PDB file of C-alpha atoms in Angstrom:
ATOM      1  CA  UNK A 263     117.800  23.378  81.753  1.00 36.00           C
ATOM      2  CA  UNK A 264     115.904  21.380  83.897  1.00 38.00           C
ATOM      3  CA  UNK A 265     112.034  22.123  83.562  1.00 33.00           C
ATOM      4  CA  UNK A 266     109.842  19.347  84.754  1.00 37.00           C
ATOM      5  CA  UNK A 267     110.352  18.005  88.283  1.00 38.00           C
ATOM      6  CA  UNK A 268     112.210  21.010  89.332  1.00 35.00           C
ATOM      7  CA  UNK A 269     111.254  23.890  87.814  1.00 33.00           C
ATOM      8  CA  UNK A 270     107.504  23.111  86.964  1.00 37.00           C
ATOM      9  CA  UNK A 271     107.442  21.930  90.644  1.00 41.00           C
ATOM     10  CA  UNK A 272     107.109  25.820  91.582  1.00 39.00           C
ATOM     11  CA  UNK A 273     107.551  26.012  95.110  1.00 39.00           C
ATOM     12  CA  UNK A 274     106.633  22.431  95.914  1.00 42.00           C
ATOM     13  CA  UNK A 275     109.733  20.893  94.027  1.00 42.00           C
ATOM     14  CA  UNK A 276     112.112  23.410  95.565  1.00 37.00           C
ATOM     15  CA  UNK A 277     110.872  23.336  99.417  1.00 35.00           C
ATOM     16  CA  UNK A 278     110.267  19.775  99.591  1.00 39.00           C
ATOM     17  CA  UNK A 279     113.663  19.002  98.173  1.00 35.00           C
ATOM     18  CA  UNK A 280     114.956  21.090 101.382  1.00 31.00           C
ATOM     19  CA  UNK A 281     112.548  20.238 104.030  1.00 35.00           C
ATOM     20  CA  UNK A 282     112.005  16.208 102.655  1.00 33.00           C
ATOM     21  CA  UNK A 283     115.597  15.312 102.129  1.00 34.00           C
ATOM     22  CA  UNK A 284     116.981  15.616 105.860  1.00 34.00           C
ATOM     23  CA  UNK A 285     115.670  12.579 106.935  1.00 36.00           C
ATOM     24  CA  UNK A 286     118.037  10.627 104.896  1.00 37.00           C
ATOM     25  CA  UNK A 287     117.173   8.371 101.818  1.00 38.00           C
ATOM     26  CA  UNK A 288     120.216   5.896 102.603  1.00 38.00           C
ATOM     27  CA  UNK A 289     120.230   3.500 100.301  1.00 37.00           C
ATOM     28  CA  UNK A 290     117.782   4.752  97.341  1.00 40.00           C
ATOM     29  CA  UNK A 291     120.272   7.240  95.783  1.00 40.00           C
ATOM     30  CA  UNK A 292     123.680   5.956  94.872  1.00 34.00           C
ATOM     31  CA  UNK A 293     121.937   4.821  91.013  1.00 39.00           C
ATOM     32  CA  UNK A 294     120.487   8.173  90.438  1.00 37.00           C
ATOM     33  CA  UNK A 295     123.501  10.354  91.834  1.00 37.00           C
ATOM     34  CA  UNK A 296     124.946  10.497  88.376  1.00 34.00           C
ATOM     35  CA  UNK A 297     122.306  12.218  86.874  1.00 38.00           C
ATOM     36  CA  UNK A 298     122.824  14.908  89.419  1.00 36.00           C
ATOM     37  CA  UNK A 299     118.959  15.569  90.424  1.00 35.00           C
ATOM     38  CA  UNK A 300     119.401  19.107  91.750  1.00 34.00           C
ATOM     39  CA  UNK A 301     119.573  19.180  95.760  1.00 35.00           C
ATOM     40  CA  UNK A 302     118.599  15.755  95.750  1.00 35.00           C
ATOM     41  CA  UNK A 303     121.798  14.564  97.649  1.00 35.00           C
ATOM     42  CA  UNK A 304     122.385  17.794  99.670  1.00 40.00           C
ATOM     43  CA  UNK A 305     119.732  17.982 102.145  1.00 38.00           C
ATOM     44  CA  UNK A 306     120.701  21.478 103.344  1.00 39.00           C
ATOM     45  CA  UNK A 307     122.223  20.785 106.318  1.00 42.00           C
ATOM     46  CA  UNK A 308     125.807  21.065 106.158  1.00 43.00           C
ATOM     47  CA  UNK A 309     127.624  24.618 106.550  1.00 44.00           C
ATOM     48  CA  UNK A 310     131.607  24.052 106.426  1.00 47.00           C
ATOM     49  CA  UNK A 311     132.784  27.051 107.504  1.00 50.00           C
ATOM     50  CA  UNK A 312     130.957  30.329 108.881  1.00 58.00           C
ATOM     51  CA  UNK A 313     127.126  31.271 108.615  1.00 71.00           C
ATOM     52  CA  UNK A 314     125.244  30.878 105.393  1.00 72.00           C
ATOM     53  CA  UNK A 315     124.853  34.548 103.719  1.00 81.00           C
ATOM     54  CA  UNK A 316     121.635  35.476 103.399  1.00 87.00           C
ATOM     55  CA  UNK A 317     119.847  36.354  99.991  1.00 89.00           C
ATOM     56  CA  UNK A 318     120.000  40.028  99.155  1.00 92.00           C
ATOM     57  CA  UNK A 319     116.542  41.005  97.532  1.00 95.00           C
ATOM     58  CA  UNK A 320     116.395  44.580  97.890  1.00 94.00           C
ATOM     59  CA  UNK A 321     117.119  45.232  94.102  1.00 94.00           C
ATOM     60  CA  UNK A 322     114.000  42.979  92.989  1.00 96.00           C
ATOM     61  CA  UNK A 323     111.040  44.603  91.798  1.00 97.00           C
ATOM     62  CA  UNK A 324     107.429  44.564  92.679  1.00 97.00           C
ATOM     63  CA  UNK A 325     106.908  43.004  89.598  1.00 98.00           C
ATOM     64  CA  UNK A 326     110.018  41.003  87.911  1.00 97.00           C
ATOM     65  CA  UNK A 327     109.015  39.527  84.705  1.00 97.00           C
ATOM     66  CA  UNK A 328     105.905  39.949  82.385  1.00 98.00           C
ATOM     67  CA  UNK A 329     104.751  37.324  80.388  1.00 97.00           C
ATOM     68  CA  UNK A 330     102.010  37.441  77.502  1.00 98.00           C
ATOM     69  CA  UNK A 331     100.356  40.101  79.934  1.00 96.00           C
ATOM     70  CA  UNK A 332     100.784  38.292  83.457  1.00 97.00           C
ATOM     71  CA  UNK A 333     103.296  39.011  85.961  1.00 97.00           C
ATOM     72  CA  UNK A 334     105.468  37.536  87.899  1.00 96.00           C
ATOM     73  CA  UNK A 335     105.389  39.050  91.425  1.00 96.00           C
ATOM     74  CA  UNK A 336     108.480  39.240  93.765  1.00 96.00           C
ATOM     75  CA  UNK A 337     106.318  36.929  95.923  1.00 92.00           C
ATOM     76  CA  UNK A 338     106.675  34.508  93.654  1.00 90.00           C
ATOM     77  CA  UNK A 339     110.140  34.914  92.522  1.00 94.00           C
ATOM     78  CA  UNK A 340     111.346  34.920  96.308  1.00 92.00           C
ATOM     79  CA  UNK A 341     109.871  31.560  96.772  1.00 86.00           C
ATOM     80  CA  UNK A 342     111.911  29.791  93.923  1.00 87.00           C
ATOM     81  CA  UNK A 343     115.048  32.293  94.321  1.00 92.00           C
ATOM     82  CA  UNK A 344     115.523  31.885  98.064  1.00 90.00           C
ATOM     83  CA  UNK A 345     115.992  27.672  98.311  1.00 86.00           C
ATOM     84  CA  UNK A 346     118.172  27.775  94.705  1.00 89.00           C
ATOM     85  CA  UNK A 347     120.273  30.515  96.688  1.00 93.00           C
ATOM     86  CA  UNK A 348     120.582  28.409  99.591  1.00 90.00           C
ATOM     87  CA  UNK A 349     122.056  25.532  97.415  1.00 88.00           C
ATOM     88  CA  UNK A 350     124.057  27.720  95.289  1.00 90.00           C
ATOM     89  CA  UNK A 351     125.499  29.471  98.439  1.00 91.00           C
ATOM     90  CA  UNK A 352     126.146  25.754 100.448  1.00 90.00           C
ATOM     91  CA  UNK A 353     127.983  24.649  97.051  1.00 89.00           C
ATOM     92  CA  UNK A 354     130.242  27.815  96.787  1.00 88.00           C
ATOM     93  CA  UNK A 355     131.003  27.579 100.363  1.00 86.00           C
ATOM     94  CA  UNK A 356     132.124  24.169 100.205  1.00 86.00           C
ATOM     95  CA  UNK A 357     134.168  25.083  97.099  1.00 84.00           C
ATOM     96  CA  UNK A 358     135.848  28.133  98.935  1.00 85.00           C
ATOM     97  CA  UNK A 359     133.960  30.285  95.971  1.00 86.00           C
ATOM     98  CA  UNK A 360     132.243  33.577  95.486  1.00 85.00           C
ATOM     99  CA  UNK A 361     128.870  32.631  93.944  1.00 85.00           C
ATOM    100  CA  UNK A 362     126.940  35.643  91.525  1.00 91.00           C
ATOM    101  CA  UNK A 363     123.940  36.402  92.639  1.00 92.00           C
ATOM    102  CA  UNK A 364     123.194  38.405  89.751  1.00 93.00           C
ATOM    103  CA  UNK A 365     124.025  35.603  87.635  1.00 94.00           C
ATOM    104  CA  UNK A 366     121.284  33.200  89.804  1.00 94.00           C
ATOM    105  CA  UNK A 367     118.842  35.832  89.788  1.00 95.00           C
ATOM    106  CA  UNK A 368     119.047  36.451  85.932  1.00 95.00           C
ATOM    107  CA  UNK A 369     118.813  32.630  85.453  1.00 93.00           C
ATOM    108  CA  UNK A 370     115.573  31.896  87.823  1.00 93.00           C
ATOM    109  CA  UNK A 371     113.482  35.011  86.336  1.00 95.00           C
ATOM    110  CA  UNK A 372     113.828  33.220  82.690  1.00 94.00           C
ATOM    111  CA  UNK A 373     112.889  29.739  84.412  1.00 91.00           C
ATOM    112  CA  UNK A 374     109.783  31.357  86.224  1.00 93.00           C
ATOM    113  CA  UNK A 375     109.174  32.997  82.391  1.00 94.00           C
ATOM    114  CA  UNK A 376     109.174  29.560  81.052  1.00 92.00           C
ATOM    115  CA  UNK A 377     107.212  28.213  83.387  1.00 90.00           C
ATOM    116  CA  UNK A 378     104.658  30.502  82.803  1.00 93.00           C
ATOM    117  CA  UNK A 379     104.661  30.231  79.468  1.00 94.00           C
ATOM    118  CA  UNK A 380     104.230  26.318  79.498  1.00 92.00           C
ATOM    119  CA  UNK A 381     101.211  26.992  82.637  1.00 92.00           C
ATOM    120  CA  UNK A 382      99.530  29.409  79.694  1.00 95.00           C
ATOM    121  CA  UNK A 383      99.815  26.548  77.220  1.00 95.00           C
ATOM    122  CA  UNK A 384      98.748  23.946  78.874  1.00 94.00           C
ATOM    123  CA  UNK A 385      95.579  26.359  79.876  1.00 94.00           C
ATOM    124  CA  UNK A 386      94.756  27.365  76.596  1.00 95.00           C
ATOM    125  CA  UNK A 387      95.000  23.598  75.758  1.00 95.00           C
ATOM    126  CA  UNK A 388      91.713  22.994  78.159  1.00 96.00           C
ATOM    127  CA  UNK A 389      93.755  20.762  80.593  1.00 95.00           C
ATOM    128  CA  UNK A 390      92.528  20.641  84.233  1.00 94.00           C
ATOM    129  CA  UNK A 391      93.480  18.820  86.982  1.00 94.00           C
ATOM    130  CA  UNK A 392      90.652  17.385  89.944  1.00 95.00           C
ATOM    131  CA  UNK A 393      91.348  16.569  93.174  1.00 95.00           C
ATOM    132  CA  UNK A 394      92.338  12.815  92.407  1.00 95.00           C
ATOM    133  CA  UNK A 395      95.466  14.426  90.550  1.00 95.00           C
ATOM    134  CA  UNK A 396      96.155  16.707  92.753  1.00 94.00           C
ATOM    135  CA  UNK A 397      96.725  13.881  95.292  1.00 93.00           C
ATOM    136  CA  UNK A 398      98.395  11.758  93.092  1.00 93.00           C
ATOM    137  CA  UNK A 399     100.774  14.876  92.552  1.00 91.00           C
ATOM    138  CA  UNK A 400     101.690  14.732  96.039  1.00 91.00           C
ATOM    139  CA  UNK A 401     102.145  11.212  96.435  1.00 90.00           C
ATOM    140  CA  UNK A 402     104.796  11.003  93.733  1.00 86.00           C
ATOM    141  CA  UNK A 403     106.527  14.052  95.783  1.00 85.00           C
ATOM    142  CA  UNK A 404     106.385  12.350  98.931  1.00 86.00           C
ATOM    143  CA  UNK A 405     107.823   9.494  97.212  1.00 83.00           C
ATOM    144  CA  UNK A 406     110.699  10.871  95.855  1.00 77.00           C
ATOM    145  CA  UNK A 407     111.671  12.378  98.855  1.00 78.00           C
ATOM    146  CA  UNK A 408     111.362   9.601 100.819  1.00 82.00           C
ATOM    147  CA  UNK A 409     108.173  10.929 102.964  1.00 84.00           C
ATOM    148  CA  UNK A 410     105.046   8.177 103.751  1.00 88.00           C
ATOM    149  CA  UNK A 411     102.305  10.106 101.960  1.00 91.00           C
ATOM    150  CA  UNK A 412     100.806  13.155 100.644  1.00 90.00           C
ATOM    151  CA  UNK A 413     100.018  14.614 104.449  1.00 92.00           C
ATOM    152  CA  UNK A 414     103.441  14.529 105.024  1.00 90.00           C
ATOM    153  CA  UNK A 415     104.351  16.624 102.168  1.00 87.00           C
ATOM    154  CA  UNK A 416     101.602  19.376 103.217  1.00 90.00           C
ATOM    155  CA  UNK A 417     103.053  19.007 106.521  1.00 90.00           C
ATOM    156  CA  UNK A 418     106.739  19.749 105.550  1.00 87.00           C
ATOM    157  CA  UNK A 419     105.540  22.521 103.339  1.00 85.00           C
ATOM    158  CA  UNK A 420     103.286  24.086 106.059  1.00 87.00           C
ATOM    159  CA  UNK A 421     106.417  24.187 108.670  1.00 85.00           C
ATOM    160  CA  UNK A 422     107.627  26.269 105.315  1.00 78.00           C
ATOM    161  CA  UNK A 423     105.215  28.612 105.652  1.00 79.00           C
ATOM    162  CA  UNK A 424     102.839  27.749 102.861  1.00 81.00           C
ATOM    163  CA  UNK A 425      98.971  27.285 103.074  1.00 89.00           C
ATOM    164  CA  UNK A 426      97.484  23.199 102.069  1.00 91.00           C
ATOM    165  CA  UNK A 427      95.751  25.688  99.756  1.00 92.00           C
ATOM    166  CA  UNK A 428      98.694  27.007  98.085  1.00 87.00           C
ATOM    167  CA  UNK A 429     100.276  23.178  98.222  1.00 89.00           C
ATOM    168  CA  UNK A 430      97.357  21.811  96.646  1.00 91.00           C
ATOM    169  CA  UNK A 431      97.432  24.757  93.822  1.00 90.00           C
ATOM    170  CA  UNK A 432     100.962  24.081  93.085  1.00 88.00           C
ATOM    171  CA  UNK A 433     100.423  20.479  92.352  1.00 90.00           C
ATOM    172  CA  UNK A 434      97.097  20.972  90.260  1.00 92.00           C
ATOM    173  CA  UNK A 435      99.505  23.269  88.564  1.00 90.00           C
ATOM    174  CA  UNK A 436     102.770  20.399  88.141  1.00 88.00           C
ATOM    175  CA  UNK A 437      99.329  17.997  86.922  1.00 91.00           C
ATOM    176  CA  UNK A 438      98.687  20.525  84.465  1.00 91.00           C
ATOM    177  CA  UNK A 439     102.446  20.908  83.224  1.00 89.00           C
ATOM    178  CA  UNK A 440     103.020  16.967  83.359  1.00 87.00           C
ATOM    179  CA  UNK A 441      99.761  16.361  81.036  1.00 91.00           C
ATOM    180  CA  UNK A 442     100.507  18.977  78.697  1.00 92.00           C
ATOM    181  CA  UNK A 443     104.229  17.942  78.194  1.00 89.00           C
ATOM    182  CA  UNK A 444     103.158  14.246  77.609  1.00 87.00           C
ATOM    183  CA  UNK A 445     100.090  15.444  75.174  1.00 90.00           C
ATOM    184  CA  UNK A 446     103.324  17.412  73.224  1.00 89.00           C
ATOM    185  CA  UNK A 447     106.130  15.386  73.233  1.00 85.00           C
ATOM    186  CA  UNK A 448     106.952  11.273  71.956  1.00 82.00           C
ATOM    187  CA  UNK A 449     107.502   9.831  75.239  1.00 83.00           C
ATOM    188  CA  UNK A 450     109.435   6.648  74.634  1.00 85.00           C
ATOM    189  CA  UNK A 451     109.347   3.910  77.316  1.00 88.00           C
ATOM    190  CA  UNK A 452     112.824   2.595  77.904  1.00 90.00           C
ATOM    191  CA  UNK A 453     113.851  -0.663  76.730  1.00 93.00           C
ATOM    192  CA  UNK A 454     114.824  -3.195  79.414  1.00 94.00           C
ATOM    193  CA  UNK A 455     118.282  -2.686  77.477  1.00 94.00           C
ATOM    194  CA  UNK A 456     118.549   0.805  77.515  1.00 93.00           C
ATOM    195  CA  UNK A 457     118.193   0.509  81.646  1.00 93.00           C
ATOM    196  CA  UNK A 458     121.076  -2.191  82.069  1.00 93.00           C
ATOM    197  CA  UNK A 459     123.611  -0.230  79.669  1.00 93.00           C
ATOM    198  CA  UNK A 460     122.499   3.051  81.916  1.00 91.00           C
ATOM    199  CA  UNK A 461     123.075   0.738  84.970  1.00 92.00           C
ATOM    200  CA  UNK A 462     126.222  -0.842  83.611  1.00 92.00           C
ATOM    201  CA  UNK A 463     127.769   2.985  83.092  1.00 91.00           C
ATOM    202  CA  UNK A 464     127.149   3.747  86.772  1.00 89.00           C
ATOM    203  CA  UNK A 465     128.562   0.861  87.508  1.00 89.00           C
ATOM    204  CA  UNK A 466     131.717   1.689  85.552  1.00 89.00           C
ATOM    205  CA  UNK A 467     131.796   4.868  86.861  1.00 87.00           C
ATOM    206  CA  UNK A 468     131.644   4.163  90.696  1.00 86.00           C
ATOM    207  CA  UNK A 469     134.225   1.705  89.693  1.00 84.00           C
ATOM    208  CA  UNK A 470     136.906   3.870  88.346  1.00 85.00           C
ATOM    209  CA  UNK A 471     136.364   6.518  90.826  1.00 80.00           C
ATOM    210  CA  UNK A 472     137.043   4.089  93.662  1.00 77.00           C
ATOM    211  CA  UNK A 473     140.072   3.276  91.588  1.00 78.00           C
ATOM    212  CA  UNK A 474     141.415   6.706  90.910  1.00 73.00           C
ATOM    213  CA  UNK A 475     140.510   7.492  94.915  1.00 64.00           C
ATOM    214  CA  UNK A 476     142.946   4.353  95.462  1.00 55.00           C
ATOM    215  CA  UNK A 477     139.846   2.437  97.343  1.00 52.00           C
ATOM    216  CA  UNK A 478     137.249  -0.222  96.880  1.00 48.00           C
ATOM    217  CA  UNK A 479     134.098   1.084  98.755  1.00 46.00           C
ATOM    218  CA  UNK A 480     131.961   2.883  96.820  1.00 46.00           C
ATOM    219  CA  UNK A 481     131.587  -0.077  94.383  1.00 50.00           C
ATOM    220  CA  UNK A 482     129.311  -1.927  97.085  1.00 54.00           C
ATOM    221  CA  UNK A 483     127.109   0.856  98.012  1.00 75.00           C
ATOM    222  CA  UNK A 484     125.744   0.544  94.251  1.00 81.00           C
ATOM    223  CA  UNK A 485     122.159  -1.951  94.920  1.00 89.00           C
ATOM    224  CA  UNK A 486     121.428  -4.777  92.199  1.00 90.00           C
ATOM    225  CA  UNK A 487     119.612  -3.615  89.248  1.00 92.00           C
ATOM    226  CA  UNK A 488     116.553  -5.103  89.932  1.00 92.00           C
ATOM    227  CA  UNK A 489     115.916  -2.812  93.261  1.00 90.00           C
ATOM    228  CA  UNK A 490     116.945   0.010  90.980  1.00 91.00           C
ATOM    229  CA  UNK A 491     115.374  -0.533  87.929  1.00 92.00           C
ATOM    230  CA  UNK A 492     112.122   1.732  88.290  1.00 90.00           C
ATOM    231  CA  UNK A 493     113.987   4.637  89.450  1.00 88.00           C
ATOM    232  CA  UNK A 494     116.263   4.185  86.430  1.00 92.00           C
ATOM    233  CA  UNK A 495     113.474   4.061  84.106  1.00 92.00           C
ATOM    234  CA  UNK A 496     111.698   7.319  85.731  1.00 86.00           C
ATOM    235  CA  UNK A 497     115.264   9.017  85.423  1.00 88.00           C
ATOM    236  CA  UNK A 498     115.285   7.853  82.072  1.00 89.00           C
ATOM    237  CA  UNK A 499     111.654   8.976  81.575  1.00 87.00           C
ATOM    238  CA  UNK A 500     111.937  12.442  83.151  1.00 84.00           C
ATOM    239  CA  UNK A 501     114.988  13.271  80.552  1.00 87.00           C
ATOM    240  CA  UNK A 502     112.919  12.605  77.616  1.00 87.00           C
ATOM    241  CA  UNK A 503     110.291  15.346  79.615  1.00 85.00           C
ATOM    242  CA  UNK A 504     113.194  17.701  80.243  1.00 86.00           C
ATOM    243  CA  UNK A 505     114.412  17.924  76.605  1.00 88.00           C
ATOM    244  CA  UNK A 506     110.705  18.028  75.663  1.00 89.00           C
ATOM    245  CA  UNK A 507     109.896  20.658  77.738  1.00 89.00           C
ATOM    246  CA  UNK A 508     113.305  22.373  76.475  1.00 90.00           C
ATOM    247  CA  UNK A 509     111.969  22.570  72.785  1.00 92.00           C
ATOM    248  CA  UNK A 510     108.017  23.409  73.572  1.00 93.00           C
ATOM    249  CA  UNK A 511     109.545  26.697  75.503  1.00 93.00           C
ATOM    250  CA  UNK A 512     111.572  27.502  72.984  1.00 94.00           C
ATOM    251  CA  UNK A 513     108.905  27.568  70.446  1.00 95.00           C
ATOM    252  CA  UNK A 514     106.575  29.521  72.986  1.00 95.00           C
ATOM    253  CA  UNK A 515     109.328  31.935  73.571  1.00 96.00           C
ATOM    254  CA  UNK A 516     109.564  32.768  69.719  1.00 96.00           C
ATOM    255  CA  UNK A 517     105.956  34.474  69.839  1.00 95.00           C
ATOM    256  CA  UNK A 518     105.240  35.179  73.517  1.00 97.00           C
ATOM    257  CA  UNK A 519     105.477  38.951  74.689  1.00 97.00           C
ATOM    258  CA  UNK A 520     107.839  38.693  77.767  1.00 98.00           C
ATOM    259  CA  UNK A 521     109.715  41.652  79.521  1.00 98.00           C
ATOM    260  CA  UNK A 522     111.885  41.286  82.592  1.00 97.00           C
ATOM    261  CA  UNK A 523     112.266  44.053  84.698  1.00 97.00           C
ATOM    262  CA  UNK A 524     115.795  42.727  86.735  1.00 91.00           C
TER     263      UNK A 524
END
């Protein structure tokens, strides 16, 4: 389960990863495909065959999950439901499959409970964010989705149909998550060593699947390590997040008071 960076994100995370990505990242990918960021690769765009369905909410309550007394509205839920559906839907498509929506919609209400549940820790643990991390927060987004700066994040949000306000919330809330994970957990830098063997295996593997596929190509799309050794060691960073994140929520689940009303 993938917390940080794409849950934690809220709304920001999930939008920008669909309105961000169609301008094409050509060549900064191929080391981090692999890793399989989620909708990093896809940009939306492609539909194979027939219309995309549309999500079906009407079974979705007013209010879908409670958590330690606050609730998760259908507002909410609908804005981190709706672009996972989209994927989902584009991946079963492709695949000639019948995706469960039930299934998705099961899965997203117990990410939005965990996310709540690590917002209402890192609260109680006095952490704030000012405006300096807020835009810091967006700069890192726009970077990862290959956009110049922080305006254009708010701007490919806004076509969205969120508020700057609401943008600006979201990241003061990611600030929030990211400090309170890294107060947690033992964040280990990776080793210089660590990054080549990670390198080396994608290597390996672009290798043999140009082999099996009876071709040489893919092998020189891969860049030299050097141009992508700090995306390697934030991929390598933002695991070490994930599985921290994994355990704190686990914990929090074991005494939180959480219904959810799907």
């Amino acid at each position: 389960m993938k917390i940080k960076h794409t849950l934690a994100a809220l709304s920001l995370a999930a939008v920008v990863t669909l309105a961000g990505c169609s301008g094409g990242g050509e060549g900064e990918d191929p080391a981090a495909q692999p890793d399989g960021q989620p909708g990093a690769s896809d940009g939306g765009e492609q539909q194979p065959g027939g219309e995309m369905p549309e999500a079906d909410l009407s079974d979705v309550p007013d209010v879908v999950a409670e958590v330690n007394g606050d609730e998760i509205s259908k507002e909410e839920f609908t804005s981190f439901y709706e672009p996972q559906f989209q994927q989902q839907a584009m991946m079963a498509q492709q695949g000639g499959q019948e995706m469960d929506e039930t299934e998705l919609k099961t899965q997203v209400a117990d990410q939005l409970v965990d996310n709540r549940l690590l917002i209402q820790a890192a609260e109680e643990a006095g952490i704030e964010a000012t405006d300096e991390d807020v835009d810091a927060i967006l700069e890192e987004i726009a970077q990862q989705n290959g956009l110049g700066s922080a305006d254009e994040v708010i701007a490919a949000l806004e076509e969205q149909g969120q508020s700057e306000e609401q943008i600006r919330e979201d990241a003061a809330t990611q600030h929030k998550l990211d400090t309170y994970i890294a107060q947690e957990a033992d964040i280990a830098e990776p080793s210089e060593e660590e990054l080549r063997q990670q390198y080396d295996e994608i290597v390996e593997q672009q290798s043999q699947a140009a082999s099996d596929g009876g071709g040489e190509g893919e092998q020189a799309e891969i860049p030299p390590f050097e141009e992508v050794r700090d995306q390697l060691a934030e991929e390598a960073t933002a695991e070490q997040e994930n599985a921290a994140a994994t355990e704190i929520v686990t914990e929090l689940r074991e005494s939180a008071d959480i219904t959810i009303h799907l």
